[in-house]
Short mmCIF file of N, CA and C in Angstrom, two decimals:
data_model
loop_
_atom_site.label_atom_id
_atom_site.label_comp_id
_atom_site.label_asym_id
_atom_site.label_seq_id
_atom_site.Cartn_x
_atom_site.Cartn_y
_atom_site.Cartn_z
N UNK A 202 87.98 9.75 17.52
CA UNK A 202 88.94 9.37 16.80
C UNK A 202 89.75 7.99 17.64
N UNK A 203 89.67 6.97 17.00
CA UNK A 203 90.47 5.72 17.65
C UNK A 203 91.35 5.25 17.43
N UNK A 204 92.53 5.28 18.53
CA UNK A 204 93.81 4.97 18.28
C UNK A 204 94.11 3.33 18.26
N UNK A 205 94.56 2.86 17.43
CA UNK A 205 94.93 1.38 17.70
C UNK A 205 95.91 1.04 18.64
N UNK A 206 95.85 0.02 19.54
CA UNK A 206 96.78 0.02 20.40
C UNK A 206 98.03 -0.88 20.23
N UNK A 207 97.84 -1.87 19.25
CA UNK A 207 98.96 -2.62 18.76
C UNK A 207 98.88 -2.89 17.37
N UNK A 208 99.90 -3.56 16.61
CA UNK A 208 100.00 -3.88 15.46
C UNK A 208 100.56 -5.17 15.20
N UNK A 209 100.54 -6.00 14.48
CA UNK A 209 100.84 -7.30 14.12
C UNK A 209 102.41 -7.29 13.49
N UNK A 210 103.49 -7.98 14.05
CA UNK A 210 104.78 -7.96 13.39
C UNK A 210 105.12 -9.52 13.02
N UNK A 211 105.04 -10.08 11.86
CA UNK A 211 105.42 -11.20 11.41
C UNK A 211 107.03 -11.45 11.17
N UNK A 212 107.44 -12.52 11.65
CA UNK A 212 109.01 -12.88 11.20
C UNK A 212 109.76 -11.97 10.86
N UNK A 213 110.07 -10.73 11.67
CA UNK A 213 110.83 -9.78 11.35
C UNK A 213 111.97 -9.66 12.82
N UNK A 214 113.30 -9.28 12.10
CA UNK A 214 114.16 -9.24 13.39
C UNK A 214 114.21 -7.47 13.82
N UNK A 215 113.19 -6.69 13.35
CA UNK A 215 113.21 -5.51 13.74
C UNK A 215 112.82 -5.37 15.23
N UNK A 216 113.00 -4.59 15.95
CA UNK A 216 112.71 -4.62 17.30
C UNK A 216 112.55 -3.13 17.51
N UNK A 217 111.50 -2.68 18.33
CA UNK A 217 111.42 -1.26 18.80
C UNK A 217 110.71 -1.56 20.43
N UNK A 218 110.81 -0.46 21.05
CA UNK A 218 110.54 0.09 22.27
C UNK A 218 108.98 -0.44 21.81
N UNK A 219 108.38 -1.39 22.95
CA UNK A 219 106.74 -1.57 23.07
C UNK A 219 106.70 -2.98 22.31
N UNK A 220 107.61 -3.74 21.77
CA UNK A 220 107.74 -4.94 21.01
C UNK A 220 107.49 -5.99 22.26
N UNK A 221 106.10 -6.64 22.22
CA UNK A 221 106.12 -8.02 23.21
C UNK A 221 106.83 -9.21 22.74
N UNK A 222 107.47 -9.67 23.43
CA UNK A 222 108.37 -10.89 23.15
C UNK A 222 108.11 -12.11 24.08
N UNK A 223 107.12 -12.96 23.77
CA UNK A 223 106.50 -14.04 24.65
C UNK A 223 107.95 -15.13 24.86
N UNK A 224 107.76 -15.86 25.71
CA UNK A 224 108.74 -17.03 26.35
C UNK A 224 110.11 -16.28 26.01
N UNK A 225 110.69 -14.94 26.37
CA UNK A 225 112.04 -14.61 26.15
C UNK A 225 112.66 -15.20 27.22
N UNK A 226 113.80 -15.65 26.99
CA UNK A 226 115.01 -16.49 28.07
C UNK A 226 115.67 -15.34 28.58
N UNK A 227 115.49 -15.42 29.96
CA UNK A 227 116.33 -14.51 30.84
C UNK A 227 117.12 -15.14 31.76
N UNK A 228 118.60 -14.81 31.83
CA UNK A 228 119.35 -15.49 32.69
C UNK A 228 119.17 -14.70 34.18
N UNK A 229 119.05 -15.93 35.08
CA UNK A 229 118.81 -15.46 36.56
C UNK A 229 120.11 -15.89 37.22
N UNK A 230 121.04 -15.07 37.68
CA UNK A 230 122.11 -15.53 38.50
C UNK A 230 121.78 -16.00 39.85
N UNK A 231 122.42 -16.75 40.59
CA UNK A 231 122.32 -17.37 41.72
C UNK A 231 122.15 -16.14 43.02
N UNK A 232 121.40 -16.23 43.88
CA UNK A 232 121.22 -15.39 45.03
C UNK A 232 122.64 -14.96 45.74
N UNK A 233 123.46 -16.19 45.73
CA UNK A 233 124.77 -16.20 46.69
C UNK A 233 125.54 -16.66 45.62
N UNK A 234 126.95 -15.83 45.47
CA UNK A 234 128.08 -16.16 44.64
C UNK A 234 129.30 -16.31 45.61
N UNK A 235 129.99 -17.39 45.68
CA UNK A 235 131.27 -17.16 46.32
C UNK A 235 132.16 -17.10 45.63
N UNK A 236 133.54 -16.24 46.06
CA UNK A 236 134.70 -16.04 45.39
C UNK A 236 135.34 -17.44 44.91
N UNK A 237 135.60 -17.31 43.59
CA UNK A 237 136.30 -18.43 43.13
C UNK A 237 135.15 -19.51 42.66
N UNK A 238 134.14 -19.45 43.03
CA UNK A 238 133.19 -20.71 42.60
C UNK A 238 132.72 -20.11 41.37
N UNK A 239 132.34 -21.12 40.20
CA UNK A 239 131.78 -20.91 39.06
C UNK A 239 130.29 -20.99 39.24
N UNK A 240 129.38 -19.94 39.28
CA UNK A 240 128.10 -19.81 39.61
C UNK A 240 127.06 -20.55 38.78
N UNK A 241 126.25 -21.18 39.15
CA UNK A 241 125.13 -21.82 38.57
C UNK A 241 123.89 -20.85 38.08
N UNK A 242 123.77 -20.74 36.87
CA UNK A 242 122.82 -19.57 36.42
C UNK A 242 121.52 -20.72 35.97
N UNK A 243 120.23 -19.71 35.98
CA UNK A 243 119.17 -20.40 35.97
C UNK A 243 118.39 -19.48 34.77
N UNK A 244 118.00 -20.37 33.52
CA UNK A 244 117.16 -19.76 32.35
C UNK A 244 115.85 -19.85 32.58
N UNK A 245 115.12 -18.45 32.43
CA UNK A 245 113.91 -18.54 32.93
C UNK A 245 113.06 -17.89 31.64
N UNK A 246 111.94 -18.31 31.31
CA UNK A 246 111.27 -17.78 30.28
C UNK A 246 109.95 -16.98 30.72
N UNK A 247 110.19 -15.76 30.13
CA UNK A 247 109.06 -14.75 30.56
C UNK A 247 108.57 -13.85 29.40
N UNK A 248 107.13 -13.77 29.52
CA UNK A 248 106.64 -13.05 28.70
C UNK A 248 107.20 -11.55 28.70
N UNK A 249 107.76 -10.71 27.90
CA UNK A 249 108.41 -9.38 28.13
C UNK A 249 108.23 -8.45 27.00
N UNK A 250 108.13 -7.32 27.47
CA UNK A 250 107.86 -6.34 26.65
C UNK A 250 109.19 -5.15 26.38
N UNK A 251 109.81 -4.85 25.51
CA UNK A 251 111.08 -4.06 25.27
C UNK A 251 110.82 -2.62 25.68
N UNK A 252 111.81 -2.23 26.71
CA UNK A 252 111.43 -0.84 27.27
C UNK A 252 112.96 0.07 26.80
N UNK A 253 113.79 -0.53 26.18
CA UNK A 253 114.89 0.16 25.74
C UNK A 253 114.32 1.17 24.47
N UNK A 254 114.88 2.19 24.22
CA UNK A 254 114.66 3.35 23.30
C UNK A 254 115.00 2.85 22.07
N UNK A 255 113.59 3.20 21.04
CA UNK A 255 113.64 2.35 19.64
C UNK A 255 114.84 3.21 18.88
N UNK A 256 115.22 4.36 19.28
CA UNK A 256 116.21 4.80 18.38
C UNK A 256 117.65 4.06 18.76
N UNK A 257 117.69 3.91 20.17
CA UNK A 257 118.96 3.12 20.37
C UNK A 257 119.18 1.75 19.85
N UNK A 258 118.13 0.96 19.66
CA UNK A 258 118.21 -0.19 19.04
C UNK A 258 118.10 -0.14 17.56
N UNK A 259 117.44 0.87 16.95
CA UNK A 259 117.55 0.96 15.48
C UNK A 259 119.08 1.49 14.93
N UNK A 260 119.79 2.09 15.99
CA UNK A 260 121.03 2.55 15.73
C UNK A 260 122.13 1.81 16.35
N UNK A 261 121.82 0.56 16.70
CA UNK A 261 122.62 -0.21 17.90
C UNK A 261 123.80 0.49 18.53
N UNK A 262 123.12 1.39 19.29
CA UNK A 262 123.62 2.08 20.48
C UNK A 262 123.92 1.37 21.72
N UNK A 263 123.21 0.10 21.88
CA UNK A 263 123.24 -0.43 23.07
C UNK A 263 123.49 -1.88 22.43
N UNK A 264 124.23 -2.48 23.60
CA UNK A 264 124.29 -4.31 23.32
C UNK A 264 123.43 -5.18 23.99
N UNK A 265 122.81 -4.18 25.29
CA UNK A 265 121.98 -5.34 26.15
C UNK A 265 120.64 -4.47 26.18
N UNK A 266 119.46 -4.87 25.97
CA UNK A 266 118.17 -4.50 25.56
C UNK A 266 117.47 -4.89 26.94
N UNK A 267 116.78 -3.50 27.64
CA UNK A 267 115.98 -3.59 28.75
C UNK A 267 114.42 -4.27 28.46
N UNK A 268 113.99 -5.15 28.99
CA UNK A 268 112.79 -5.78 28.99
C UNK A 268 112.24 -6.01 30.36
N UNK A 269 110.70 -5.92 30.45
CA UNK A 269 110.16 -6.25 31.73
C UNK A 269 109.12 -7.26 31.45
N UNK A 270 109.06 -8.10 32.41
CA UNK A 270 107.66 -8.81 32.24
C UNK A 270 106.44 -8.21 31.98
N UNK A 271 105.28 -8.95 31.66
CA UNK A 271 103.96 -8.82 31.37
C UNK A 271 103.34 -10.09 31.53
N UNK A 272 102.22 -9.82 32.23
CA UNK A 272 101.08 -10.81 32.44
C UNK A 272 99.61 -10.27 32.22
N UNK A 273 98.71 -11.34 32.47
CA UNK A 273 97.44 -10.68 32.48
C UNK A 273 97.02 -10.02 33.56
N UNK A 274 95.83 -9.29 33.64
CA UNK A 274 95.19 -8.70 34.85
C UNK A 274 94.89 -9.56 35.49
N UNK A 275 94.01 -10.86 35.03
CA UNK A 275 93.66 -12.06 35.61
C UNK A 275 94.82 -12.38 36.68
N UNK A 276 95.83 -12.50 36.19
CA UNK A 276 97.19 -12.90 37.00
C UNK A 276 97.62 -12.14 37.88
N UNK A 277 97.58 -10.80 37.62
CA UNK A 277 97.93 -9.91 38.67
C UNK A 277 96.91 -9.75 39.70
N UNK A 278 95.63 -9.84 39.66
CA UNK A 278 94.51 -10.15 40.55
C UNK A 278 94.81 -11.37 41.53
N UNK A 279 95.08 -12.56 40.95
CA UNK A 279 95.09 -13.79 41.57
C UNK A 279 96.27 -13.63 42.53
N UNK A 280 97.48 -12.76 42.24
CA UNK A 280 98.65 -12.74 42.92
C UNK A 280 98.41 -11.56 44.07
N UNK A 281 97.37 -10.72 44.01
CA UNK A 281 97.41 -9.95 45.13
C UNK A 281 97.01 -10.77 46.45
N UNK A 282 97.67 -10.12 47.56
CA UNK A 282 97.43 -10.51 48.77
C UNK A 282 96.10 -10.90 49.19
N UNK A 283 95.85 -11.88 50.20
CA UNK A 283 94.58 -12.28 50.44
C UNK A 283 93.48 -11.36 51.04
N UNK A 284 94.06 -10.43 52.03
CA UNK A 284 93.22 -9.31 52.27
C UNK A 284 93.07 -8.18 51.14
N UNK A 285 93.44 -8.55 49.86
CA UNK A 285 92.97 -7.59 48.97
C UNK A 285 92.35 -8.36 48.07
N UNK A 286 91.51 -9.65 48.08
CA UNK A 286 91.01 -10.23 47.29
C UNK A 286 89.26 -10.16 47.43
N UNK A 287 88.92 -9.04 48.30
CA UNK A 287 87.44 -8.93 48.08
C UNK A 287 86.98 -8.04 46.93
N UNK A 288 85.97 -8.15 46.48
CA UNK A 288 85.24 -7.48 45.23
C UNK A 288 85.93 -5.85 45.39
N UNK A 289 85.68 -5.30 46.34
CA UNK A 289 85.85 -3.96 46.67
C UNK A 289 87.15 -3.86 46.35
N UNK A 290 88.07 -4.39 46.86
CA UNK A 290 89.50 -4.02 46.78
C UNK A 290 89.98 -4.80 45.70
N UNK A 291 89.66 -5.56 44.91
CA UNK A 291 89.92 -5.83 43.50
C UNK A 291 89.81 -4.62 42.77
N UNK A 292 88.48 -4.21 42.77
CA UNK A 292 87.92 -3.08 41.94
C UNK A 292 88.96 -1.73 42.32
N UNK A 293 89.23 -1.34 43.66
CA UNK A 293 90.08 -0.44 44.12
C UNK A 293 91.47 -0.51 43.28
N UNK A 294 91.97 -1.79 43.34
CA UNK A 294 93.25 -2.13 42.88
C UNK A 294 93.18 -1.87 41.39
N UNK A 295 92.38 -2.37 40.49
CA UNK A 295 92.06 -2.20 39.16
C UNK A 295 92.21 -0.67 38.77
N UNK A 296 91.23 0.16 39.70
CA UNK A 296 91.23 1.45 39.24
C UNK A 296 92.50 2.24 39.79
N UNK A 297 93.05 1.66 40.54
CA UNK A 297 94.62 2.47 41.09
C UNK A 297 95.39 1.67 39.98
N UNK A 298 95.60 0.83 39.44
CA UNK A 298 96.41 0.44 38.36
C UNK A 298 96.15 1.19 36.87
N UNK A 299 94.69 1.50 36.71
CA UNK A 299 94.42 2.16 35.55
C UNK A 299 94.81 3.50 35.34
N UNK A 300 94.59 4.18 36.83
CA UNK A 300 95.15 5.78 36.91
C UNK A 300 96.70 5.89 37.36
N UNK A 301 97.36 4.95 37.33
CA UNK A 301 98.81 4.89 37.54
C UNK A 301 99.17 5.06 38.87
N UNK A 302 98.28 4.79 39.71
CA UNK A 302 98.84 5.08 41.26
C UNK A 302 99.73 3.60 41.83
N UNK A 303 99.72 3.03 41.02
CA UNK A 303 100.61 1.75 41.41
C UNK A 303 102.02 2.08 40.55
N UNK A 304 102.89 2.60 40.98
CA UNK A 304 104.05 3.00 40.10
C UNK A 304 105.04 1.77 39.72
N UNK A 305 104.74 0.61 40.62
CA UNK A 305 105.42 -0.52 39.85
C UNK A 305 105.11 -1.29 38.68
N UNK A 306 103.69 -0.89 38.51
CA UNK A 306 102.90 -1.51 37.49
C UNK A 306 102.43 -0.46 36.17
N UNK A 307 102.19 -1.17 35.01
CA UNK A 307 101.68 -0.31 34.07
C UNK A 307 100.41 -1.23 33.31
N UNK A 308 99.36 -0.36 33.14
CA UNK A 308 98.26 -1.28 32.62
C UNK A 308 97.84 -1.08 31.06
N UNK A 309 98.00 -2.08 30.31
CA UNK A 309 97.84 -1.79 28.66
C UNK A 309 96.37 -2.41 28.35
N UNK A 310 96.03 -2.06 27.26
CA UNK A 310 94.60 -2.36 27.03
C UNK A 310 94.44 -3.70 26.49
N UNK A 311 93.13 -4.50 26.43
CA UNK A 311 92.97 -5.87 25.64
C UNK A 311 92.75 -5.18 24.35
N UNK A 312 92.49 -6.15 23.25
CA UNK A 312 92.48 -5.92 22.07
C UNK A 312 92.20 -7.34 21.23
N UNK A 313 90.68 -7.31 21.07
CA UNK A 313 90.12 -8.50 20.17
C UNK A 313 90.76 -8.78 19.11
N UNK A 314 91.07 -7.70 18.14
CA UNK A 314 91.27 -7.89 17.03
C UNK A 314 92.95 -8.46 16.73
N UNK A 315 93.87 -7.91 17.94
CA UNK A 315 95.00 -8.55 17.86
C UNK A 315 95.41 -9.81 19.01
N UNK A 316 93.86 -10.54 19.16
CA UNK A 316 94.03 -11.69 19.98
C UNK A 316 94.64 -11.33 21.49
N UNK A 317 94.63 -10.04 22.06
CA UNK A 317 94.77 -9.94 23.31
C UNK A 317 93.60 -9.96 24.09
N UNK A 318 93.30 -11.06 24.83
CA UNK A 318 91.94 -11.07 25.32
C UNK A 318 91.84 -11.03 26.46
N UNK A 319 92.76 -10.54 27.32
CA UNK A 319 92.93 -9.64 28.58
C UNK A 319 93.71 -8.41 28.89
N UNK A 320 93.34 -7.60 29.50
CA UNK A 320 94.40 -6.50 29.82
C UNK A 320 95.87 -7.01 30.09
N UNK A 321 96.62 -6.05 29.90
CA UNK A 321 98.16 -6.69 30.13
C UNK A 321 98.81 -5.62 31.50
N UNK A 322 99.24 -6.12 32.29
CA UNK A 322 99.88 -5.42 33.27
C UNK A 322 101.43 -6.00 33.01
N UNK A 323 102.20 -4.73 32.98
CA UNK A 323 103.63 -4.53 32.78
C UNK A 323 104.27 -4.77 34.32
N UNK A 324 105.26 -5.40 34.63
CA UNK A 324 105.86 -5.24 35.99
C UNK A 324 107.07 -4.69 36.00
N UNK A 325 107.32 -3.20 36.18
CA UNK A 325 108.46 -2.54 36.33
C UNK A 325 109.39 -2.82 37.41
N UNK A 326 108.88 -3.61 38.34
CA UNK A 326 109.79 -3.90 39.50
C UNK A 326 110.85 -4.90 39.25
N UNK A 327 110.98 -5.74 37.95
CA UNK A 327 111.72 -6.68 37.63
C UNK A 327 111.86 -6.27 36.11
N UNK A 328 113.38 -5.60 36.15
CA UNK A 328 114.03 -5.30 35.14
C UNK A 328 114.98 -6.41 34.57
N UNK A 329 115.06 -6.91 33.35
CA UNK A 329 116.21 -7.43 32.94
C UNK A 329 116.70 -7.08 31.45
N UNK A 330 118.13 -7.52 31.33
CA UNK A 330 118.72 -7.56 30.12
C UNK A 330 118.87 -8.57 29.21
N UNK A 331 118.86 -8.14 28.03
CA UNK A 331 119.31 -9.39 27.08
C UNK A 331 120.16 -8.90 25.77
N UNK A 332 121.00 -9.99 25.57
CA UNK A 332 121.81 -9.23 24.25
C UNK A 332 121.00 -8.95 23.12
N UNK A 333 121.36 -7.86 22.32
CA UNK A 333 120.46 -7.32 21.49
C UNK A 333 120.13 -8.54 20.13
N UNK A 334 121.73 -9.18 19.84
CA UNK A 334 121.35 -9.84 18.68
C UNK A 334 120.40 -11.30 19.04
N UNK A 335 120.62 -11.57 20.22
CA UNK A 335 119.53 -12.84 20.59
C UNK A 335 118.27 -12.33 20.69
N UNK A 336 117.99 -11.21 21.06
CA UNK A 336 116.59 -10.71 20.70
C UNK A 336 116.14 -10.58 19.60
N UNK A 337 117.09 -10.26 18.76
CA UNK A 337 116.40 -10.14 17.26
C UNK A 337 116.46 -11.24 16.68
N UNK A 338 117.16 -12.28 17.11
CA UNK A 338 116.90 -13.59 16.59
C UNK A 338 115.48 -14.33 16.97
N UNK A 339 115.37 -13.90 18.27
CA UNK A 339 114.01 -14.39 18.97
C UNK A 339 112.84 -13.74 18.11
N UNK A 340 113.11 -12.45 18.25
CA UNK A 340 111.96 -12.15 17.43
C UNK A 340 111.67 -12.41 15.94
N UNK A 341 112.91 -12.74 15.13
CA UNK A 341 112.62 -12.95 13.84
C UNK A 341 112.03 -14.57 13.82
N UNK A 342 112.35 -15.27 14.73
CA UNK A 342 111.71 -16.62 14.67
C UNK A 342 110.20 -16.73 15.46
N UNK A 343 109.59 -15.94 15.73
CA UNK A 343 108.32 -15.46 16.12
C UNK A 343 107.40 -15.41 14.92
N UNK A 344 106.55 -16.24 14.55
CA UNK A 344 105.67 -16.23 13.41
C UNK A 344 104.66 -14.86 13.80
N UNK A 345 104.41 -14.60 15.00
CA UNK A 345 103.60 -13.33 15.16
C UNK A 345 103.88 -12.88 16.57
N UNK A 346 103.83 -11.41 16.79
CA UNK A 346 104.08 -10.71 17.74
C UNK A 346 103.43 -9.50 17.73
N UNK A 347 103.10 -8.85 19.03
CA UNK A 347 102.72 -7.56 18.85
C UNK A 347 103.38 -6.44 19.36
N UNK A 348 103.10 -5.32 18.49
CA UNK A 348 103.91 -4.33 18.86
C UNK A 348 102.86 -2.99 19.42
N UNK A 349 103.37 -2.49 20.59
CA UNK A 349 102.63 -1.51 21.27
C UNK A 349 102.80 0.09 20.30
N UNK A 350 101.61 0.58 19.95
CA UNK A 350 101.76 1.97 19.04
C UNK A 350 101.76 3.18 19.76
N UNK A 351 101.94 4.30 19.15
CA UNK A 351 101.82 5.57 19.95
C UNK A 351 100.52 5.97 19.95
N UNK A 352 100.02 6.46 20.80
CA UNK A 352 100.69 7.23 21.89
C UNK A 352 100.92 6.50 23.11
N UNK A 353 100.60 5.11 23.00
CA UNK A 353 100.58 4.23 24.18
C UNK A 353 101.77 4.15 24.58
N UNK A 354 102.75 3.51 23.46
CA UNK A 354 104.08 3.29 23.67
C UNK A 354 104.80 4.43 24.36
N UNK A 355 104.56 5.68 24.22
CA UNK A 355 105.11 6.81 24.74
C UNK A 355 104.74 7.15 26.16
N UNK A 356 103.55 6.67 26.44
CA UNK A 356 102.82 6.47 27.89
C UNK A 356 103.53 5.49 28.68
N UNK A 357 103.79 4.46 28.07
CA UNK A 357 104.61 3.06 28.80
C UNK A 357 105.90 3.56 29.22
N UNK A 358 106.54 4.33 28.35
CA UNK A 358 108.17 4.85 28.42
C UNK A 358 107.88 6.03 29.62
N UNK A 359 107.08 6.53 29.43
CA UNK A 359 106.96 7.61 30.64
C UNK A 359 106.46 7.21 31.94
N UNK A 360 105.72 6.18 32.16
CA UNK A 360 105.41 5.40 33.55
C UNK A 360 106.35 4.60 33.86
N UNK A 361 107.36 4.06 32.76
CA UNK A 361 108.75 3.65 33.42
C UNK A 361 109.71 4.55 33.61
N UNK A 362 109.94 5.59 33.15
CA UNK A 362 110.98 6.74 33.86
C UNK A 362 110.36 7.20 35.00
N UNK A 363 108.95 7.48 35.35
CA UNK A 363 108.29 7.83 36.63
C UNK A 363 108.86 6.82 37.52
N UNK A 364 108.79 5.57 37.68
CA UNK A 364 108.92 4.45 38.47
C UNK A 364 110.43 4.56 38.73
N UNK A 365 111.40 4.93 37.90
CA UNK A 365 112.81 4.79 38.39
C UNK A 365 113.11 6.36 38.83
N UNK A 366 112.75 7.20 38.70
CA UNK A 366 113.08 8.37 39.25
C UNK A 366 112.53 8.86 40.40
N UNK A 367 111.46 7.71 41.10
CA UNK A 367 111.14 8.17 42.49
C UNK A 367 112.17 8.33 43.46
N UNK A 368 111.98 9.33 44.33
CA UNK A 368 112.83 9.46 45.30
C UNK A 368 112.14 9.46 46.72
N UNK A 369 112.76 8.64 47.61
CA UNK A 369 112.27 8.40 49.11
C UNK A 369 113.20 9.17 50.01
N UNK A 370 112.45 10.24 50.47
CA UNK A 370 112.66 11.42 51.49
C UNK A 370 113.05 10.52 52.95
N UNK A 371 113.80 10.99 53.64
CA UNK A 371 114.29 10.54 54.94
C UNK A 371 112.84 10.90 55.83
N UNK A 372 112.53 12.20 55.51
CA UNK A 372 111.29 12.58 56.44
C UNK A 372 110.22 13.12 55.34
N UNK A 373 108.92 13.16 55.75
CA UNK A 373 107.97 13.43 54.95
C UNK A 373 107.53 14.90 55.45
N UNK A 374 106.92 15.88 54.68
CA UNK A 374 106.44 17.00 55.04
C UNK A 374 105.29 16.99 55.90
N UNK A 375 105.16 17.54 57.03
CA UNK A 375 103.99 17.67 57.76
C UNK A 375 103.38 19.05 57.85
N UNK A 376 102.10 19.32 57.29
CA UNK A 376 101.34 20.52 57.18
C UNK A 376 100.45 20.63 58.45
N UNK A 377 100.68 21.70 59.05
CA UNK A 377 100.01 22.18 60.43
C UNK A 377 99.42 23.52 59.90
N UNK A 378 98.27 23.72 60.62
CA UNK A 378 97.73 25.13 60.99
C UNK A 378 96.98 25.46 59.53
N UNK A 379 96.42 24.35 58.65
CA UNK A 379 95.71 24.65 57.63
C UNK A 379 94.43 23.98 57.50
#
């Protein structure tokens, strides 16, 4: 049985978890803000995917929608450190990404039928918030956008939760005698 990864949404302000919003404007505050100064902000356009729960979006339970950037697998590979650029290292990184061993990232499939020509990498390390009405207006003005479908949407949500629920221990367990 084949499960479709994406559906195409046209000129709709309905948004759900897993909706891909290209060129989403994100507010970037300055790295340093002095008390009393009016901070200068930067607006950055990112290709983003919605991570807030669909039920919260549909029932207007939130005002700020969580989004994360996404980019092509090619871009991910090009951004690897120089010592990770060998064919063997690239293959290992792709396999680790595919298996979920790189918790800050999540891999989505490509789809010729939806004009997604390369695999997509979601970056959980950078989470942004955008006002829900602004996002709905952006979505409505997009002639075409992609929506990640179940069960892949739930898999994305699970990977996002796993990334945020990690706990760093002050001391690792060392097992001796076995």
